[in-house]
Amino acid sequence: MPSVAVKLYSVFFKLLLKHRLQNLISISADGLSDSFGVSTRSDESVAAANPSFTDGVATKDIHIDPMTSLTVRIFLPESALSPTNQPRSDRRHSHGPLNQNPAEERNESRRNSYGCNTENLESYGGYAPPPRRNSRKLPVMLQFHGGGWVSGSSDSAANDFFCRRIAKVCDVIVLAVGYRLAPENRYPAAFEDGVKVLNWLGKQANLAECCKSLGNRRVNGVELKKMNVQGQIVDAFGASMVEPWLAAHGDPSRCVLLGVSCGGNIADYVARKAVEAGKLLDPVKVVAQVLMYPFFIGNNPTQSEIKLANSYFYDKPISVLAWKLFLPEKEFDFDHPAANPLAHDRIGPPLKLMPPTLTVVAEHDWMRDRAIAYAEELRKVNVDSPVLEYKDAVHDFATLDMLLKTPQAQACAEDIAIWVKKYISIRGHEFSY
């Protein structure tokens, strides 16, 4: 059974969450709608981005859509700095000739090999990829936070801690997606934001590749121009500067999706859209997804939904309130495609085309049975879809602020890393168990 501390914290958590949801319901009744939206709540604890390597990970925030509040926080593990097939230099991050003129070296360091001016990063002490370096490429993981559609953020203190941990144990670049929250933006806003970030990742990869090909002036039919204004690379509309960390260290051909709670629903939707897009997403390839206690529900209750309806933290009555805030009133249905992945009117490609899927469930979570049922259906069509069930665990056991530092939370991250590395390891360096 969960500890007394967890039980007590769950009581206060549910009281506060219920109060927040009821306030949001009253606000939404006034017809609140904002296409720009919000991706974080002012009363939530956030962690500031730090572009220098702290605890082995550097972070930065990027607002990727000028029309909405959609943001991503990039988590770059320090392992990305390890040279590939090159001896270590005595001078960290220096890769020019030893007899290079110091003044020339300073000027060269302001521009990396992808045409991006990095002087603005150096001015506040942040990491800038050095020039003329065969940088190590890491897989990219898109992470979608939980919070019952109405709370949580990519830069919350808890999510920052979790993503740092995942970046290090999985040895990946994590893009934590700050999608728009409900009720300001109801379905399908959060789902569309997830797809938008996946497309943004592909665009970044294409722009970076173009910058390395000096003679190539077009990417996907879009004419590019190189502006000498702050050394930026922009498209014909003056947008989409090449992101230097991703350009230097990201390998989008090894892309993994990871969703926490309601973020699992988003991840599964994005995976479907990636399957439908096929080669249109090149060079991005979704090779696997991880669903951590996904926020699934349905009209016909499962055994766990009946037996554990009043379980810890996100119990069923509270979750129903969250769904009422997320789904448009005219579409409210627990068998909605966003809620039930096995609904009869499921939209998307056949299950047999879905990527390998790892599902994490907790013993004391009322949502567990439906997540397990989804994994079983994937296995029936020969999709690798194991289930990791954690005894005496509750919903959010590996991502909730007070539980992040428990041995079980650390073990969960390590278990995820073991499975994920089967699909992201470079051929010849596979990791198996």
Short mmCIF file of C-alpha atoms in Angstrom, two decimals:
data_model
loop_
_atom_site.label_atom_id
_atom_site.label_comp_id
_atom_site.label_asym_id
_atom_site.label_seq_id
_atom_site.Cartn_x
_atom_site.Cartn_y
_atom_site.Cartn_z
CA MET A 1 0.00 0.00 0.00
CA PRO A 2 1.11 3.63 -0.51
CA SER A 3 2.71 5.27 2.51
CA VAL A 4 0.82 7.42 5.01
CA ALA A 5 2.58 10.52 3.64
CA VAL A 6 1.36 9.74 0.11
CA LYS A 7 -2.18 9.19 1.37
CA LEU A 8 -2.22 12.49 3.25
CA TYR A 9 -0.70 14.39 0.34
CA SER A 10 -3.29 12.83 -1.97
CA VAL A 11 -6.12 14.20 0.19
CA PHE A 12 -4.81 17.77 0.03
CA PHE A 13 -3.91 17.38 -3.65
CA LYS A 14 -7.46 16.37 -4.54
CA LEU A 15 -8.99 19.18 -2.52
CA LEU A 16 -6.84 21.78 -4.25
CA LEU A 17 -7.33 20.25 -7.68
CA LYS A 18 -11.10 20.06 -7.26
CA HIS A 19 -11.16 23.72 -6.20
CA ARG A 20 -9.10 24.69 -9.28
CA LEU A 21 -11.30 22.70 -11.62
CA GLN A 22 -14.48 24.21 -10.21
CA ASN A 23 -13.03 27.72 -10.63
CA LEU A 24 -12.12 26.92 -14.23
CA ILE A 25 -15.60 25.56 -14.86
CA SER A 26 -17.13 28.82 -13.63
CA ILE A 27 -14.72 30.78 -15.82
CA SER A 28 -15.43 28.64 -18.88
CA ALA A 29 -19.17 29.18 -18.33
CA ASP A 30 -18.53 32.85 -19.11
CA GLY A 31 -17.46 31.84 -22.62
CA LEU A 32 -13.73 32.23 -22.07
CA SER A 33 -11.85 31.48 -25.27
CA ASP A 34 -8.44 32.63 -26.37
CA SER A 35 -6.82 31.31 -29.54
CA PHE A 36 -3.38 32.38 -28.27
CA GLY A 37 -4.00 30.41 -25.11
CA VAL A 38 -1.94 29.73 -22.01
CA SER A 39 0.66 27.01 -21.58
CA THR A 40 1.31 27.52 -17.85
CA ARG A 41 -0.63 28.68 -14.79
CA SER A 42 0.61 31.61 -12.74
CA ASP A 43 0.14 29.77 -9.44
CA GLU A 44 2.40 26.85 -10.40
CA SER A 45 6.05 26.54 -9.47
CA VAL A 46 8.35 26.81 -12.49
CA ALA A 47 12.05 26.19 -13.02
CA ALA A 48 14.00 28.78 -14.99
CA ALA A 49 15.82 27.60 -18.09
CA ASN A 50 19.60 27.37 -17.75
CA PRO A 51 21.58 27.22 -21.03
CA SER A 52 24.71 26.15 -19.16
CA PHE A 53 25.22 22.55 -18.11
CA THR A 54 23.83 22.14 -14.61
CA ASP A 55 23.67 18.65 -13.19
CA GLY A 56 24.67 17.36 -16.61
CA VAL A 57 21.88 19.03 -18.64
CA ALA A 58 21.49 22.44 -20.31
CA THR A 59 18.04 23.88 -21.03
CA LYS A 60 16.47 26.63 -23.09
CA ASP A 61 12.92 27.72 -23.95
CA ILE A 62 11.71 28.44 -27.46
CA HIS A 63 8.40 30.00 -28.46
CA ILE A 64 7.86 28.24 -31.77
CA ASP A 65 4.48 29.60 -32.87
CA PRO A 66 3.91 33.38 -32.95
CA MET A 67 0.14 32.86 -33.20
CA THR A 68 -0.20 30.78 -30.02
CA SER A 69 1.47 30.24 -26.66
CA LEU A 70 3.03 26.95 -27.85
CA THR A 71 6.57 26.56 -26.53
CA VAL A 72 9.19 23.86 -26.12
CA ARG A 73 11.91 23.49 -23.52
CA ILE A 74 15.02 21.77 -24.86
CA PHE A 75 16.98 19.50 -22.50
CA LEU A 76 20.47 18.83 -23.88
CA PRO A 77 22.51 16.26 -21.91
CA GLU A 78 26.20 16.96 -21.52
CA SER A 79 26.95 13.60 -23.13
CA ALA A 80 26.23 15.32 -26.47
CA LEU A 81 29.59 17.09 -26.12
CA SER A 82 31.51 13.82 -26.33
CA PRO A 83 33.43 13.85 -29.63
CA THR A 84 32.63 11.25 -32.25
CA ASN A 85 35.65 9.37 -33.57
CA GLN A 86 37.91 12.19 -32.43
CA PRO A 87 40.50 12.32 -29.67
CA ARG A 88 39.70 14.57 -26.75
CA SER A 89 41.28 17.99 -26.89
CA ASP A 90 43.04 19.49 -23.91
CA ARG A 91 41.04 22.66 -24.49
CA ARG A 92 37.36 22.00 -23.91
CA HIS A 93 35.11 22.97 -26.85
CA SER A 94 38.09 24.15 -28.92
CA HIS A 95 38.53 22.44 -32.29
CA GLY A 96 40.44 24.92 -34.46
CA PRO A 97 44.14 24.81 -35.40
CA LEU A 98 46.41 25.34 -32.44
CA ASN A 99 48.20 28.18 -34.20
CA GLN A 100 45.02 30.06 -35.04
CA ASN A 101 45.13 33.79 -34.42
CA PRO A 102 43.25 34.51 -31.16
CA ALA A 103 41.24 37.33 -32.74
CA GLU A 104 40.26 35.13 -35.68
CA GLU A 105 39.35 32.33 -33.25
CA ARG A 106 37.00 34.64 -31.32
CA ASN A 107 35.30 35.78 -34.51
CA GLU A 108 34.95 32.22 -35.79
CA SER A 109 33.48 31.03 -32.50
CA ARG A 110 30.56 33.41 -32.94
CA ARG A 111 29.32 31.40 -35.89
CA ASN A 112 28.87 27.66 -35.82
CA SER A 113 28.98 25.29 -38.76
CA TYR A 114 25.23 25.65 -39.31
CA GLY A 115 25.36 29.36 -40.08
CA CYS A 116 23.87 30.38 -36.73
CA ASN A 117 25.32 33.32 -34.89
CA THR A 118 25.99 32.13 -31.34
CA GLU A 119 27.35 35.35 -29.91
CA ASN A 120 24.04 36.05 -28.17
CA LEU A 121 24.30 32.69 -26.41
CA GLU A 122 27.86 33.31 -25.27
CA SER A 123 26.91 36.73 -23.90
CA TYR A 124 24.95 35.14 -21.07
CA GLY A 125 27.19 32.13 -20.59
CA GLY A 126 25.06 29.56 -22.39
CA TYR A 127 26.34 26.61 -24.36
CA ALA A 128 26.97 27.25 -28.06
CA PRO A 129 27.97 24.40 -30.40
CA PRO A 130 31.58 24.98 -31.45
CA PRO A 131 32.52 25.38 -35.13
CA ARG A 132 34.03 22.73 -37.39
CA ARG A 133 33.13 19.89 -35.07
CA ASN A 134 31.80 16.46 -35.91
CA SER A 135 29.31 16.67 -33.07
CA ARG A 136 27.74 13.65 -31.49
CA LYS A 137 24.16 13.13 -32.63
CA LEU A 138 21.54 12.10 -30.08
CA PRO A 139 18.00 10.82 -30.55
CA VAL A 140 15.21 13.34 -29.94
CA MET A 141 12.38 12.66 -27.51
CA LEU A 142 9.16 14.71 -27.56
CA GLN A 143 7.71 14.80 -24.03
CA PHE A 144 4.12 15.76 -23.24
CA HIS A 145 3.45 16.65 -19.60
CA GLY A 146 0.41 15.68 -17.53
CA GLY A 147 -1.95 17.84 -15.51
CA GLY A 148 -5.44 16.78 -16.52
CA TRP A 149 -5.50 19.10 -19.55
CA VAL A 150 -5.87 22.21 -17.37
CA SER A 151 -2.55 22.47 -15.50
CA GLY A 152 1.10 21.52 -15.68
CA SER A 153 3.66 22.94 -18.06
CA SER A 154 6.88 22.14 -19.88
CA ASP A 155 8.80 24.38 -17.45
CA SER A 156 7.20 23.35 -14.15
CA ALA A 157 9.70 22.41 -11.46
CA ALA A 158 8.50 18.79 -11.43
CA ASN A 159 8.54 18.41 -15.20
CA ASP A 160 11.98 20.04 -15.42
CA PHE A 161 13.35 17.52 -12.90
CA PHE A 162 11.73 14.59 -14.71
CA CYS A 163 12.95 15.64 -18.16
CA ARG A 164 16.49 16.18 -16.88
CA ARG A 165 16.45 12.66 -15.49
CA ILE A 166 15.10 11.17 -18.74
CA ALA A 167 17.61 13.11 -20.87
CA LYS A 168 20.47 11.63 -18.86
CA VAL A 169 19.35 8.03 -18.41
CA CYS A 170 18.08 7.66 -21.99
CA ASP A 171 20.92 9.76 -23.48
CA VAL A 172 18.50 11.79 -25.62
CA ILE A 173 17.64 15.40 -26.33
CA VAL A 174 14.25 16.01 -24.74
CA LEU A 175 11.81 18.52 -26.19
CA ALA A 176 9.22 19.18 -23.48
CA VAL A 177 6.11 20.51 -25.22
CA GLY A 178 4.28 23.42 -23.61
CA TYR A 179 0.92 22.84 -25.29
CA ARG A 180 -2.13 25.07 -24.79
CA LEU A 181 -4.26 24.28 -21.75
CA ALA A 182 -8.01 23.94 -21.33
CA PRO A 183 -10.52 25.47 -20.89
CA GLU A 184 -9.03 28.46 -22.74
CA ASN A 185 -8.29 26.04 -25.59
CA ARG A 186 -10.30 22.85 -25.68
CA TYR A 187 -9.83 19.80 -27.87
CA PRO A 188 -8.19 19.55 -30.38
CA ALA A 189 -5.78 22.41 -29.48
CA ALA A 190 -3.35 20.33 -27.34
CA PHE A 191 -3.33 17.53 -29.91
CA GLU A 192 -2.68 19.93 -32.78
CA ASP A 193 0.15 21.52 -30.80
CA GLY A 194 1.80 18.11 -30.46
CA VAL A 195 1.72 17.57 -34.22
CA LYS A 196 2.92 21.12 -34.80
CA VAL A 197 6.05 20.47 -32.72
CA LEU A 198 6.76 17.27 -34.66
CA ASN A 199 6.53 19.22 -37.93
CA TRP A 200 8.69 21.99 -36.46
CA LEU A 201 11.35 19.39 -35.64
CA GLY A 202 11.33 18.24 -39.26
CA LYS A 203 11.59 21.79 -40.53
CA GLN A 204 14.54 22.46 -38.24
CA ALA A 205 16.32 19.37 -39.56
CA ASN A 206 15.75 20.43 -43.17
CA LEU A 207 16.94 23.97 -42.54
CA ALA A 208 20.08 22.71 -40.80
CA GLU A 209 20.83 20.38 -43.68
CA CYS A 210 20.32 23.20 -46.15
CA CYS A 211 22.75 25.43 -44.29
CA LYS A 212 25.44 22.79 -44.70
CA SER A 213 24.85 22.66 -48.45
CA LEU A 214 25.97 26.07 -49.65
CA GLY A 215 24.74 25.53 -53.17
CA ASN A 216 21.28 24.41 -52.19
CA ARG A 217 18.78 27.29 -52.15
CA ARG A 218 15.53 25.41 -51.66
CA VAL A 219 14.14 23.11 -48.95
CA ASN A 220 10.82 21.38 -49.57
CA GLY A 221 10.06 23.87 -52.32
CA VAL A 222 10.59 26.90 -50.06
CA GLU A 223 13.22 29.37 -51.20
CA LEU A 224 15.70 30.22 -48.48
CA LYS A 225 17.74 33.35 -48.08
CA LYS A 226 20.71 33.88 -45.81
CA MET A 227 20.52 37.19 -44.00
CA ASN A 228 23.56 38.79 -42.46
CA VAL A 229 21.45 40.28 -39.69
CA GLN A 230 22.73 38.73 -36.47
CA GLY A 231 23.81 35.78 -38.59
CA GLN A 232 20.35 34.25 -38.68
CA ILE A 233 19.01 31.78 -41.21
CA VAL A 234 15.43 32.62 -42.14
CA ASP A 235 12.89 31.48 -44.68
CA ALA A 236 11.17 33.73 -47.21
CA PHE A 237 8.84 34.97 -44.47
CA GLY A 238 11.63 35.87 -42.07
CA ALA A 239 10.91 33.07 -39.62
CA SER A 240 12.31 29.74 -38.38
CA MET A 241 15.91 30.38 -37.45
CA VAL A 242 17.95 27.21 -37.28
CA GLU A 243 18.05 26.02 -33.68
CA PRO A 244 21.79 25.47 -33.02
CA TRP A 245 21.49 22.76 -30.36
CA LEU A 246 19.24 20.62 -32.52
CA ALA A 247 21.26 21.34 -35.66
CA ALA A 248 24.51 20.29 -34.00
CA HIS A 249 23.34 17.40 -31.84
CA GLY A 250 19.85 16.22 -32.83
CA ASP A 251 19.08 13.11 -34.86
CA PRO A 252 15.36 13.31 -35.76
CA SER A 253 15.51 9.97 -37.56
CA ARG A 254 15.51 8.46 -34.06
CA CYS A 255 12.50 10.20 -32.54
CA VAL A 256 10.64 8.91 -29.49
CA LEU A 257 7.36 10.18 -28.05
CA LEU A 258 6.78 10.13 -24.29
CA GLY A 259 3.48 11.14 -22.74
CA VAL A 260 2.66 11.48 -19.04
CA SER A 261 -0.97 11.00 -17.96
CA CYS A 262 -3.07 13.12 -20.38
CA GLY A 263 0.19 13.70 -22.27
CA GLY A 264 0.02 10.00 -23.11
CA ASN A 265 -3.19 10.65 -25.03
CA ILE A 266 -1.41 13.41 -26.95
CA ALA A 267 1.61 11.19 -27.66
CA ASP A 268 -0.60 8.43 -29.05
CA TYR A 269 -2.40 10.93 -31.30
CA VAL A 270 0.90 12.36 -32.57
CA ALA A 271 2.13 8.81 -33.27
CA ARG A 272 -0.95 8.17 -35.41
CA LYS A 273 -0.39 11.37 -37.34
CA ALA A 274 3.26 10.44 -37.87
CA VAL A 275 2.19 7.08 -39.31
CA GLU A 276 -0.30 8.80 -41.62
CA ALA A 277 2.30 11.35 -42.78
CA GLY A 278 4.89 8.68 -43.62
CA LYS A 279 7.75 10.02 -45.71
CA LEU A 280 6.26 13.52 -45.67
CA LEU A 281 7.84 13.87 -42.22
CA ASP A 282 11.35 13.00 -43.44
CA PRO A 283 13.87 13.12 -41.93
CA VAL A 284 11.78 12.70 -38.75
CA LYS A 285 10.97 9.08 -37.92
CA VAL A 286 8.99 8.11 -34.83
CA VAL A 287 10.62 4.83 -33.80
CA ALA A 288 8.82 4.27 -30.47
CA GLN A 289 6.48 5.79 -27.91
CA VAL A 290 6.14 5.58 -24.13
CA LEU A 291 2.73 6.00 -22.48
CA MET A 292 3.03 6.63 -18.74
CA TYR A 293 -0.29 5.93 -17.01
CA PRO A 294 -2.28 7.41 -19.93
CA PHE A 295 -5.48 9.33 -19.22
CA PHE A 296 -7.76 6.84 -20.99
CA ILE A 297 -11.44 6.44 -20.16
CA GLY A 298 -14.54 4.94 -21.80
CA ASN A 299 -18.30 4.61 -21.51
CA ASN A 300 -18.14 0.98 -20.41
CA PRO A 301 -16.21 0.95 -17.11
CA THR A 302 -13.42 -1.54 -16.57
CA GLN A 303 -12.81 -3.45 -13.33
CA SER A 304 -10.20 -0.95 -12.15
CA GLU A 305 -12.50 1.98 -12.95
CA ILE A 306 -15.11 0.45 -10.66
CA LYS A 307 -12.85 -0.84 -7.90
CA LEU A 308 -10.40 2.08 -7.79
CA ALA A 309 -12.70 4.98 -8.73
CA ASN A 310 -11.77 6.86 -5.53
CA SER A 311 -8.06 6.13 -5.74
CA TYR A 312 -5.20 8.52 -5.06
CA PHE A 313 -4.57 11.93 -6.66
CA TYR A 314 -6.50 11.88 -9.97
CA ASP A 315 -9.55 9.88 -8.89
CA LYS A 316 -12.37 9.27 -11.37
CA PRO A 317 -14.75 12.08 -10.24
CA ILE A 318 -11.96 14.66 -10.55
CA SER A 319 -10.85 13.27 -13.90
CA VAL A 320 -14.42 13.52 -15.22
CA LEU A 321 -14.37 17.25 -14.35
CA ALA A 322 -11.10 17.59 -16.28
CA TRP A 323 -12.62 15.90 -19.33
CA LYS A 324 -15.61 18.27 -19.16
CA LEU A 325 -13.19 21.19 -19.32
CA PHE A 326 -11.23 19.69 -22.19
CA LEU A 327 -13.80 18.30 -24.61
CA PRO A 328 -16.19 20.72 -26.36
CA GLU A 329 -19.67 20.46 -24.85
CA LYS A 330 -21.18 19.09 -28.06
CA GLU A 331 -18.49 16.41 -28.29
CA PHE A 332 -18.49 15.27 -24.65
CA ASP A 333 -18.36 11.49 -24.70
CA PHE A 334 -16.06 9.10 -22.83
CA ASP A 335 -15.74 7.12 -26.06
CA HIS A 336 -14.42 10.20 -27.82
CA PRO A 337 -11.29 9.31 -29.87
CA ALA A 338 -9.24 11.56 -27.58
CA ALA A 339 -10.39 9.60 -24.52
CA ASN A 340 -10.73 5.99 -25.61
CA PRO A 341 -8.05 4.63 -27.99
CA LEU A 342 -10.16 1.51 -28.63
CA ALA A 343 -13.43 3.30 -29.39
CA HIS A 344 -15.35 1.83 -32.32
CA ASP A 345 -15.00 5.08 -34.26
CA ARG A 346 -11.25 5.35 -33.65
CA ILE A 347 -9.70 7.74 -36.14
CA GLY A 348 -6.32 6.97 -37.66
CA PRO A 349 -4.22 4.21 -39.21
CA PRO A 350 -4.63 0.50 -38.36
CA LEU A 351 -3.14 -0.52 -35.03
CA LYS A 352 -0.63 -2.78 -36.79
CA LEU A 353 1.10 0.32 -38.18
CA MET A 354 1.63 1.96 -34.79
CA PRO A 355 5.19 2.26 -33.48
CA PRO A 356 6.49 0.05 -30.64
CA THR A 357 4.74 1.20 -27.48
CA LEU A 358 5.82 0.86 -23.86
CA THR A 359 2.99 1.32 -21.36
CA VAL A 360 3.65 2.18 -17.70
CA VAL A 361 0.84 1.57 -15.21
CA ALA A 362 0.41 1.79 -11.45
CA GLU A 363 -1.30 -0.78 -9.24
CA HIS A 364 -3.51 1.79 -7.49
CA ASP A 365 -4.58 3.73 -10.59
CA TRP A 366 -8.17 3.41 -11.78
CA MET A 367 -7.03 4.02 -15.40
CA ARG A 368 -4.69 1.03 -15.49
CA ASP A 369 -7.02 -1.59 -17.05
CA ARG A 370 -7.80 0.46 -20.16
CA ALA A 371 -4.10 1.21 -20.72
CA ILE A 372 -3.31 -2.50 -20.41
CA ALA A 373 -6.17 -3.36 -22.81
CA TYR A 374 -4.74 -0.98 -25.40
CA ALA A 375 -1.30 -2.59 -25.08
CA GLU A 376 -2.88 -6.03 -25.50
CA GLU A 377 -4.63 -4.96 -28.69
CA LEU A 378 -1.32 -3.70 -30.06
CA ARG A 379 0.34 -7.01 -29.25
CA LYS A 380 -2.41 -8.89 -31.09
CA VAL A 381 -1.30 -7.18 -34.32
CA ASN A 382 2.40 -7.87 -33.62
CA VAL A 383 3.36 -4.44 -32.30
CA ASP A 384 5.98 -4.59 -29.54
CA SER A 385 3.93 -3.26 -26.62
CA PRO A 386 5.10 -4.44 -23.20
CA VAL A 387 3.49 -3.24 -19.99
CA LEU A 388 5.47 -2.22 -16.92
CA GLU A 389 3.25 -2.42 -13.83
CA TYR A 390 4.54 -1.00 -10.56
CA LYS A 391 3.27 -2.47 -7.31
CA ASP A 392 1.98 -0.17 -4.55
CA ALA A 393 2.26 2.71 -7.02
CA VAL A 394 -0.26 5.49 -7.68
CA HIS A 395 -1.08 7.59 -10.73
CA ASP A 396 1.79 10.02 -11.40
CA PHE A 397 4.14 8.03 -9.13
CA ALA A 398 7.20 8.82 -11.31
CA THR A 399 6.40 12.44 -12.17
CA LEU A 400 4.55 14.02 -9.22
CA ASP A 401 6.64 16.59 -7.32
CA MET A 402 6.68 14.81 -3.95
CA LEU A 403 7.38 11.38 -5.51
CA LEU A 404 10.10 12.31 -8.00
CA LYS A 405 12.99 11.39 -5.72
CA THR A 406 11.64 8.03 -4.59
CA PRO A 407 13.54 4.86 -5.58
CA GLN A 408 10.47 3.74 -7.55
CA ALA A 409 10.49 6.89 -9.68
CA GLN A 410 14.19 6.47 -10.43
CA ALA A 411 13.70 2.80 -11.24
CA CYS A 412 10.87 3.66 -13.63
CA ALA A 413 13.11 6.08 -15.57
CA GLU A 414 15.83 3.45 -15.80
CA ASP A 415 13.34 0.81 -16.97
CA ILE A 416 12.11 3.18 -19.67
CA ALA A 417 15.70 3.77 -20.77
CA ILE A 418 16.38 0.04 -21.09
CA TRP A 419 13.41 -0.43 -23.42
CA VAL A 420 13.83 2.79 -25.41
CA LYS A 421 17.48 2.08 -26.18
CA LYS A 422 16.45 -0.96 -28.19
CA TYR A 423 14.99 1.40 -30.76
CA ILE A 424 17.30 4.41 -30.64
CA SER A 425 20.72 2.77 -30.49
CA ILE A 426 22.85 3.08 -33.61
CA ARG A 427 23.25 -0.23 -35.44
CA GLY A 428 26.15 -2.14 -33.98
CA HIS A 429 25.58 -0.62 -30.53
CA GLU A 430 22.16 -2.05 -29.71
CA PHE A 431 21.12 -2.31 -26.12
CA SER A 432 19.08 -5.36 -25.17
CA TYR A 433 17.76 -7.10 -22.11
#
